[in-house]
Short mmCIF file of C-alpha atoms and ligand atoms in Angstrom, two decimals:
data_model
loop_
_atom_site.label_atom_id
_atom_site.label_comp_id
_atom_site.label_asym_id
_atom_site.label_seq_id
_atom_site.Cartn_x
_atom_site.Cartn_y
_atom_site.Cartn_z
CA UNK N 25 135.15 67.28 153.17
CA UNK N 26 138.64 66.50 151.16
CA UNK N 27 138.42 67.25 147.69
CA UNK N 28 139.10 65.47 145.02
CA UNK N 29 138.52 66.44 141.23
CA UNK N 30 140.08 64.24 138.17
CA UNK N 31 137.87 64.21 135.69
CA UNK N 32 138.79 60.96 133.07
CA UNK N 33 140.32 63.34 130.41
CA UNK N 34 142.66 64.22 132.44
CA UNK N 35 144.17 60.92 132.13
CA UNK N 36 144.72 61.54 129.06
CA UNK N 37 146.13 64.33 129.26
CA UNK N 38 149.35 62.85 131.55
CA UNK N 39 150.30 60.28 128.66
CA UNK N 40 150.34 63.65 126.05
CA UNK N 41 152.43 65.63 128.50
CA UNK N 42 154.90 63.06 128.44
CA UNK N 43 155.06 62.63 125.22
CA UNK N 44 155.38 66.48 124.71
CA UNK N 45 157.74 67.43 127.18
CA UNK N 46 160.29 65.08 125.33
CA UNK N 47 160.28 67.59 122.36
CA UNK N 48 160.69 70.53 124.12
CA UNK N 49 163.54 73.14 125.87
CA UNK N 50 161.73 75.07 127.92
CA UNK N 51 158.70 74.44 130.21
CA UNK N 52 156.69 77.26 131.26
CA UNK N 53 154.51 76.35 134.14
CA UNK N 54 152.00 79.11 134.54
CA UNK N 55 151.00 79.24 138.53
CA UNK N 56 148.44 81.62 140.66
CA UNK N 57 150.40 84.48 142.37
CA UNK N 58 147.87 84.19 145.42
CA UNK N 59 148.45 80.65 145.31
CA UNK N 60 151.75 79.51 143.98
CA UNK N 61 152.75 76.53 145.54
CA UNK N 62 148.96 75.05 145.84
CA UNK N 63 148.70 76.24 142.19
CA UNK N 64 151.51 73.61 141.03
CA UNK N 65 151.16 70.59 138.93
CA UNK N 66 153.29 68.00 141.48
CA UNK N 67 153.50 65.62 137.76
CA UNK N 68 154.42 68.35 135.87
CA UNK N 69 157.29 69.05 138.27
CA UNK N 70 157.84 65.08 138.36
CA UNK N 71 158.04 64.98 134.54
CA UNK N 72 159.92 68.05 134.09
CA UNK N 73 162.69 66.59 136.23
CA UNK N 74 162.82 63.45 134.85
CA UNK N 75 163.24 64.77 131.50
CA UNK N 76 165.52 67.25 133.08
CA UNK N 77 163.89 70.65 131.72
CA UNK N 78 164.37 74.02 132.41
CA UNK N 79 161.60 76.18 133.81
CA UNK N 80 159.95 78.98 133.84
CA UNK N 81 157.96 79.49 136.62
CA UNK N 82 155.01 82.63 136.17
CA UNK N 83 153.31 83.93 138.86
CA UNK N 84 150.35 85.16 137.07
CA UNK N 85 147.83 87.03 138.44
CA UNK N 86 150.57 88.86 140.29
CA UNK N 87 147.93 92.03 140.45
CA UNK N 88 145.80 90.25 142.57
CA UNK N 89 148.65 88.70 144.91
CA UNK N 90 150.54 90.70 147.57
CA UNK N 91 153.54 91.73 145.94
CA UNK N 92 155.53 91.16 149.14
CA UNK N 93 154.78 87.85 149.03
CA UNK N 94 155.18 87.29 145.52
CA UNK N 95 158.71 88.51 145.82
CA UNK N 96 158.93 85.61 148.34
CA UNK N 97 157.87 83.19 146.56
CA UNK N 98 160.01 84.45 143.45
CA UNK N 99 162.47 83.59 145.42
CA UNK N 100 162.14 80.42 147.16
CA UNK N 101 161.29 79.17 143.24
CA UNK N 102 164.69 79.93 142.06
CA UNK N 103 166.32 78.55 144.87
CA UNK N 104 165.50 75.49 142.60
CA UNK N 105 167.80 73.49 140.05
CA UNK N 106 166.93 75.20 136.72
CA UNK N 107 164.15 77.54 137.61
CA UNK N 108 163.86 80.99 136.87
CA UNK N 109 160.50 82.77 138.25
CA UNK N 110 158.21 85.93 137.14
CA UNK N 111 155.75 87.93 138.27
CA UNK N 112 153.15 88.80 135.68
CA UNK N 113 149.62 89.80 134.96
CA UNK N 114 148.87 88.40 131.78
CA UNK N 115 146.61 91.26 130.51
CA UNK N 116 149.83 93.72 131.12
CA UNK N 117 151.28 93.48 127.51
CA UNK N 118 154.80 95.08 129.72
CA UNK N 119 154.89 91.76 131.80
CA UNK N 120 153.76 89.22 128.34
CA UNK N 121 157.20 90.89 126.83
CA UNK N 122 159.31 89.82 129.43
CA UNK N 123 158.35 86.29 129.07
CA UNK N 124 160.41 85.09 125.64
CA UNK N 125 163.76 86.61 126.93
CA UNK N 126 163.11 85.05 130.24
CA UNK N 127 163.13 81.81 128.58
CA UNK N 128 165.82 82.19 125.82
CA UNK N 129 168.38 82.65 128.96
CA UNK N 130 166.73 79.39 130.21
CA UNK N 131 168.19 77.83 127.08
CA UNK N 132 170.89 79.94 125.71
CA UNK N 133 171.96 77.00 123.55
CA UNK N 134 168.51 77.02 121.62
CA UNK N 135 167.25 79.86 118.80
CA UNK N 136 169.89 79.30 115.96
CA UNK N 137 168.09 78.14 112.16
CA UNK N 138 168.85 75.03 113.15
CA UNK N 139 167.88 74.56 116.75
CA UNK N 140 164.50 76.98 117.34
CA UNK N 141 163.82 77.34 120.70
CA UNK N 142 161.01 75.11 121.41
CA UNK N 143 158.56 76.06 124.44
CA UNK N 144 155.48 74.22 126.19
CA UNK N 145 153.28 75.85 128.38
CA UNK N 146 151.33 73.76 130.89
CA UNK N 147 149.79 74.72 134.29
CA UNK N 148 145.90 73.35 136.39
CA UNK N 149 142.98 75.57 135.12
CA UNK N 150 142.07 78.71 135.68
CA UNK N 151 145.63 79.96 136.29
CA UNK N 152 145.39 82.15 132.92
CA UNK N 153 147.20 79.97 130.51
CA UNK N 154 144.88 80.91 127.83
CA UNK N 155 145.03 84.44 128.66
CA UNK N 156 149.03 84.29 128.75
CA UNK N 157 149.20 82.30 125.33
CA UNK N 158 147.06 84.27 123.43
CA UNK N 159 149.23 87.48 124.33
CA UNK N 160 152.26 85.59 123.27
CA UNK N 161 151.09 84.68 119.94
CA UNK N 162 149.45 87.64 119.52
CA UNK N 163 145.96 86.22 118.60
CA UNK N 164 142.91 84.49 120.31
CA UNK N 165 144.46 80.86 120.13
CA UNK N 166 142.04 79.13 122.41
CA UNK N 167 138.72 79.13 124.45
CA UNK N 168 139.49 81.28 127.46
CA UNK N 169 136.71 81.13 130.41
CA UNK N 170 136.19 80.88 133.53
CA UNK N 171 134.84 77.63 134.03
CA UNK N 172 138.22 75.36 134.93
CA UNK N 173 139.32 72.66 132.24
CA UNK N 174 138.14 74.50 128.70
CA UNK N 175 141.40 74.14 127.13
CA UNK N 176 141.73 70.60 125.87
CA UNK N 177 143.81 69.92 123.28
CA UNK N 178 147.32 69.83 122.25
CA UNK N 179 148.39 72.48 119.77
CA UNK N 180 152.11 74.12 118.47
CA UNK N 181 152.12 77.79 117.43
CA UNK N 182 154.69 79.80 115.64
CA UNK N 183 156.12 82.19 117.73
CA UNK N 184 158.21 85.10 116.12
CA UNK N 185 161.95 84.34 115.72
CA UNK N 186 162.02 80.73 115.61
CA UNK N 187 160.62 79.58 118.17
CA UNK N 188 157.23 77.67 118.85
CA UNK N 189 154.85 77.28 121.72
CA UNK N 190 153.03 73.98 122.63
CA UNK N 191 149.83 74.00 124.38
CA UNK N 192 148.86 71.52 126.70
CA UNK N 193 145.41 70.42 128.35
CA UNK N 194 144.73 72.46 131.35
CA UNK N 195 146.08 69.60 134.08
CA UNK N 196 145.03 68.56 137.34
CA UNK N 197 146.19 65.72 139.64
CA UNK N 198 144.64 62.43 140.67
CA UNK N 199 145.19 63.10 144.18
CA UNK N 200 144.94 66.51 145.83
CA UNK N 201 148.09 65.77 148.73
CA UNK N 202 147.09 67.96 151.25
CA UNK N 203 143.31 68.66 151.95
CA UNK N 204 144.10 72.14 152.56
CA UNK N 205 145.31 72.58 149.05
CA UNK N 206 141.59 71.54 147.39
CA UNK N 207 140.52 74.53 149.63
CA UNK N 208 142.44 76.84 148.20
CA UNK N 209 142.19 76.04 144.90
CA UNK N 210 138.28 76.01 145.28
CA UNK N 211 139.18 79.77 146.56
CA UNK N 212 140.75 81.03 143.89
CA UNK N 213 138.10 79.04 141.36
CA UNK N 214 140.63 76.64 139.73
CA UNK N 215 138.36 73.80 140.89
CA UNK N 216 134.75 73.58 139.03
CA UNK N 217 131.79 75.12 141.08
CA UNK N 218 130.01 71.79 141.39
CA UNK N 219 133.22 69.85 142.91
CA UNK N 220 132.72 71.61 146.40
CA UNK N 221 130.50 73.33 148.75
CA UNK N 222 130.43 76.96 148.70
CA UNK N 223 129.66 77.33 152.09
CA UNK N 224 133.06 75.93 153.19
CA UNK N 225 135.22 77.30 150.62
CA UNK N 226 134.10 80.47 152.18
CA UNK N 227 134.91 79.25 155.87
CA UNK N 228 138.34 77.86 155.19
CA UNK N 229 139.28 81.30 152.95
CA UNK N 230 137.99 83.20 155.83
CA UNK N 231 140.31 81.38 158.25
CA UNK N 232 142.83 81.63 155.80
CA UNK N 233 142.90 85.43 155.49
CA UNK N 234 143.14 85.59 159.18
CA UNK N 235 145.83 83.26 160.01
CA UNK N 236 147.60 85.14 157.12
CA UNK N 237 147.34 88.65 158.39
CA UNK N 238 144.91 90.12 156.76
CA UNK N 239 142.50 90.87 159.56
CA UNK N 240 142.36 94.89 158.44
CA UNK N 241 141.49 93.73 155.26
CA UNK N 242 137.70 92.11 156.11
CA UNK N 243 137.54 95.49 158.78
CA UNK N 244 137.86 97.56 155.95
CA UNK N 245 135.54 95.75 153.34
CA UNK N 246 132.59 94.28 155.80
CA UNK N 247 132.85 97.11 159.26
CA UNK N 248 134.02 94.47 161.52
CA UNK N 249 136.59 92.97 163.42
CA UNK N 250 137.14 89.57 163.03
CA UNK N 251 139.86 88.89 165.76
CA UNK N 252 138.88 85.78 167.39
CA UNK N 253 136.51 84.70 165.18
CA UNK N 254 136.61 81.38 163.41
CA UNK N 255 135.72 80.96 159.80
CA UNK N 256 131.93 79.86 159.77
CA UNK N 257 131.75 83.32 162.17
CA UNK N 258 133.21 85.70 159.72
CA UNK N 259 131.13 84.42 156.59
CA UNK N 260 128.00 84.92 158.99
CA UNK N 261 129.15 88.64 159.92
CA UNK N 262 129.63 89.16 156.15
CA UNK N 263 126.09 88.24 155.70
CA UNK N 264 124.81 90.64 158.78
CA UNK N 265 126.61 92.98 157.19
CA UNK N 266 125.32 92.35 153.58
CA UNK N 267 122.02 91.91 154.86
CA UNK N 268 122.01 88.18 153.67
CA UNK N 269 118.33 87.01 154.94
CA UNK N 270 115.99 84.73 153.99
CA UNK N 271 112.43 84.95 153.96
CA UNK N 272 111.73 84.39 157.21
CA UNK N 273 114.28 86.67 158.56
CA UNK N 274 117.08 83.21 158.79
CA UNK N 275 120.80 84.24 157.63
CA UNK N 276 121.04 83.10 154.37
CA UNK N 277 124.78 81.46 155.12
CA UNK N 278 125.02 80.40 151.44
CA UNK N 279 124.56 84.24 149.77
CA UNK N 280 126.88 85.07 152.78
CA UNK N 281 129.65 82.77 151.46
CA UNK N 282 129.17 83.71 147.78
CA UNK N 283 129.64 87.55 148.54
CA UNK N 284 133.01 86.26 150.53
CA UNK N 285 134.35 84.53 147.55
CA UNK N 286 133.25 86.39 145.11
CA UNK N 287 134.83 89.72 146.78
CA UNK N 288 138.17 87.46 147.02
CA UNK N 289 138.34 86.37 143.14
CA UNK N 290 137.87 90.30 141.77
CA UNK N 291 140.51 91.44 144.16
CA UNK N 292 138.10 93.62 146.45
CA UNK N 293 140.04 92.50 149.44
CA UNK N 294 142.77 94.17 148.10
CA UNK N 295 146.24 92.17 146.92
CA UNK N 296 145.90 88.78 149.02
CA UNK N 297 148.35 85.23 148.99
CA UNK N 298 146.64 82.86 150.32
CA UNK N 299 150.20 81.33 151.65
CA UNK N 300 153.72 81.93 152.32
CA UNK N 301 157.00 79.83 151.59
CA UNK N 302 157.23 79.03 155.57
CA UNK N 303 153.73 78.56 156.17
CA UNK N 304 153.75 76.06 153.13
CA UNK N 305 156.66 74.23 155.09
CA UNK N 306 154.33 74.30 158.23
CA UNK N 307 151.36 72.82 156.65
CA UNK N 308 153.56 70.42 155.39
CA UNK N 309 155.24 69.72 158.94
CA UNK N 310 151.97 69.36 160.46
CA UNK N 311 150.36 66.98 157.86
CA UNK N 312 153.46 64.28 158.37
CA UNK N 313 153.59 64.71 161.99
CA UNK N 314 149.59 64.02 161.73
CA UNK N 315 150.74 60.97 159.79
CA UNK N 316 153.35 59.61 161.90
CA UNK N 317 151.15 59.78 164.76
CA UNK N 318 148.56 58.00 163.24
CA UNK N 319 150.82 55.25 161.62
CA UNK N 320 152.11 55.01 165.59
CA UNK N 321 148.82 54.42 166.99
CA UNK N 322 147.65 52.02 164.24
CA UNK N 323 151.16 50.22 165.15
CA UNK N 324 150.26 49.80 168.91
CA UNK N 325 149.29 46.29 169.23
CA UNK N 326 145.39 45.80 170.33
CA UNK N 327 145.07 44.70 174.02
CA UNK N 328 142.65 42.19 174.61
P1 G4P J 419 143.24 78.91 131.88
O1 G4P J 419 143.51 78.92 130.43
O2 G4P J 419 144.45 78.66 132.71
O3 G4P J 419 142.11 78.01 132.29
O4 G4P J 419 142.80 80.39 132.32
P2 G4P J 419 142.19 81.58 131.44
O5 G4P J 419 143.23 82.16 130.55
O6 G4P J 419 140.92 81.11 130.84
O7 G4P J 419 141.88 82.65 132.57
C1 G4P J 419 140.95 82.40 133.60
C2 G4P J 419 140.42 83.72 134.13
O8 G4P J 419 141.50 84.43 134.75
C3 G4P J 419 139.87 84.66 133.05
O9 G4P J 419 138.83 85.42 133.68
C4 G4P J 419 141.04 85.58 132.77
O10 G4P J 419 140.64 86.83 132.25
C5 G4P J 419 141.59 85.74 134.19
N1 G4P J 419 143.02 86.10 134.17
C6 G4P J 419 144.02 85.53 133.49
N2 G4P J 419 145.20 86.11 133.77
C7 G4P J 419 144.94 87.07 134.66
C8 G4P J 419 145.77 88.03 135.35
O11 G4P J 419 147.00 88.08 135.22
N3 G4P J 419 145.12 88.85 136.21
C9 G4P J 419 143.78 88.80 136.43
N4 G4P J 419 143.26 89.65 137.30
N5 G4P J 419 142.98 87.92 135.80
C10 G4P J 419 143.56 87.07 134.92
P3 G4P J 419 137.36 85.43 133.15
O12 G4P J 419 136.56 86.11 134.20
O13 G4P J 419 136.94 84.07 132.71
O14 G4P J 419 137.45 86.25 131.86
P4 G4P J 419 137.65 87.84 131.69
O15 G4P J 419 136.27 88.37 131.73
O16 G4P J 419 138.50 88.33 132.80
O17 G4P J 419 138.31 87.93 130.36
#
């Protein structure tokens, strides 16, 4: 099932991005450590370039991401034109400090009386913006959940030492580009509970964790090995192993896959990314040569 998830306020929210982004130096783009390219905003990065922005890219949630990885992705980010990356947990007060002088290099030009350095932060749901901007202005500035899309308004805050902080609507995208990202964003809960089925969220994480190495990692939380398994198979082994039965004795697959996912989101796995810089690039290989061949075949004239 692709998934798709664009609620109509997000709509709204593109046209007060742009307007935003025009009035500031400095974007901060707040992405999911265990996630971070299937975390981004593609518009935000559209925007941001036309407008020609600096960034600051922050890995948050880096506690629950595999710090190997991180370092990675860290740098494959600033391999871009005017990025700088971070890893950060935003409850760490240590890793919240680090964040200003991160961005004043981004802008050296900015901070004088005259010319306050002027920052936005923007990112898709879930990914802790409210947690992060609350820690940089030092109070609770908005509704922080768990349930994606609370934040929803635009708002500037004084930040010590001239500078200010905008807050924008937590963003998603009209179109998800590649089916596998919906998955993973379902995985890490930055899509809403209702938008997809449990039960396959669960499958495609388990496959996930698998093709990603971390094989040792189910051993060591469920008692068994899920070499050669395929996804459906290792969210019914977690529920043998959980005891996941319904009342007439039938595996209850949906308990099964909530005990998976669940597990995954309060880091009982153990530090886990979800995806690499090069297996990013061979998701993205596959899905155009999938394309071409399909735009080849639908190209081959009919014979009668
Ligand atoms: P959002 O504005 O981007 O939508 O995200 P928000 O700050 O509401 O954070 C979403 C959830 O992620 C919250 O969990 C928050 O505590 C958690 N979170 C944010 N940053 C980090 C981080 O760096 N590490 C970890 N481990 N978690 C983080 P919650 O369950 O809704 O609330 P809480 O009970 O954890 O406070």
């Amino acid at each position: 099932m692709p998934i798709q998830w664009f609620p109509g306020h997000m709509h709204a929210a593109r046209r007060k991005l742009e307007e935003t982004l025009a009035d500031v130096d400095v974007l901060i783009e707040v992405l999911d450590a265990r996630i971070p390219a299937a975390s981004r905003n593609p518009l935000l990065e559209t925007l941001r370039r036309s407008r020609q922005r600096p960034c600051l890219k922050l890995l948050n949630k880096a506690d629950l991401a595999d710090p190997a990885r991180t370092t990675e992705w860290i740098a494959a980010f600033e391999r871009e034109e005017g990025v700088r990356a971070l890893a950060v947990c935003a409850k760490n007060p240590a890793d919240v400090r680090r964040i200003l002088p991160a961005c004043e290099r981004l802008a050296p030009h900015r901070s004088e009386p005259t010319k306050p350095l002027r920052l936005m932060i923007a990112g898709i749901p879930n990914v802790g913006k409210s947690t992060l901007l609350n820690a940089l202005i030092g109070r609770k500035a908005a509704k922080v959940g768990d349930e994606p899309a609370v934040t929803k308004s635009v708002q500037r805050y004084d930040l010590p030492g001239l500078r200010s902080i905008t807050d924008t609507p937590g963003l998603m995208w009209p179109k998800i580009e590649f089916e596998a990202d919906g998955y993973l964003l379902a995985a890490c809960h930055a899509i809403g509970r209702n938008a997809v089925a449990e039960e396959e969220v669960a499958a495609f994480l388990a496959e996930t964790l698998l093709a990603q190495g971390y094989a040792d990692r189910l051993t060591a939380r469920y008692r068994f090995d899920p070499t050669g398994m395929n996804g459906e198979e290792i969210v019914e082994a977690v529920g043998e192993r959980r005891g996941c039965r319904r009342k007439g004795g039938e595996l209850d697959r949906e308990k099964a896959a909530n005990i998976l996912l669940q597990d995954f989101r309060e880091g009982k796995l153990g530090p886990l990314t979800l995806e690499t810089p090069a297996s990013r690039a061979a998701m993205i290989a596959a899905h155009e040569e999938a394309a071409r061949v399909s735009a080849e075949e639908n190209a081959q004239p009919t014979s009668r």
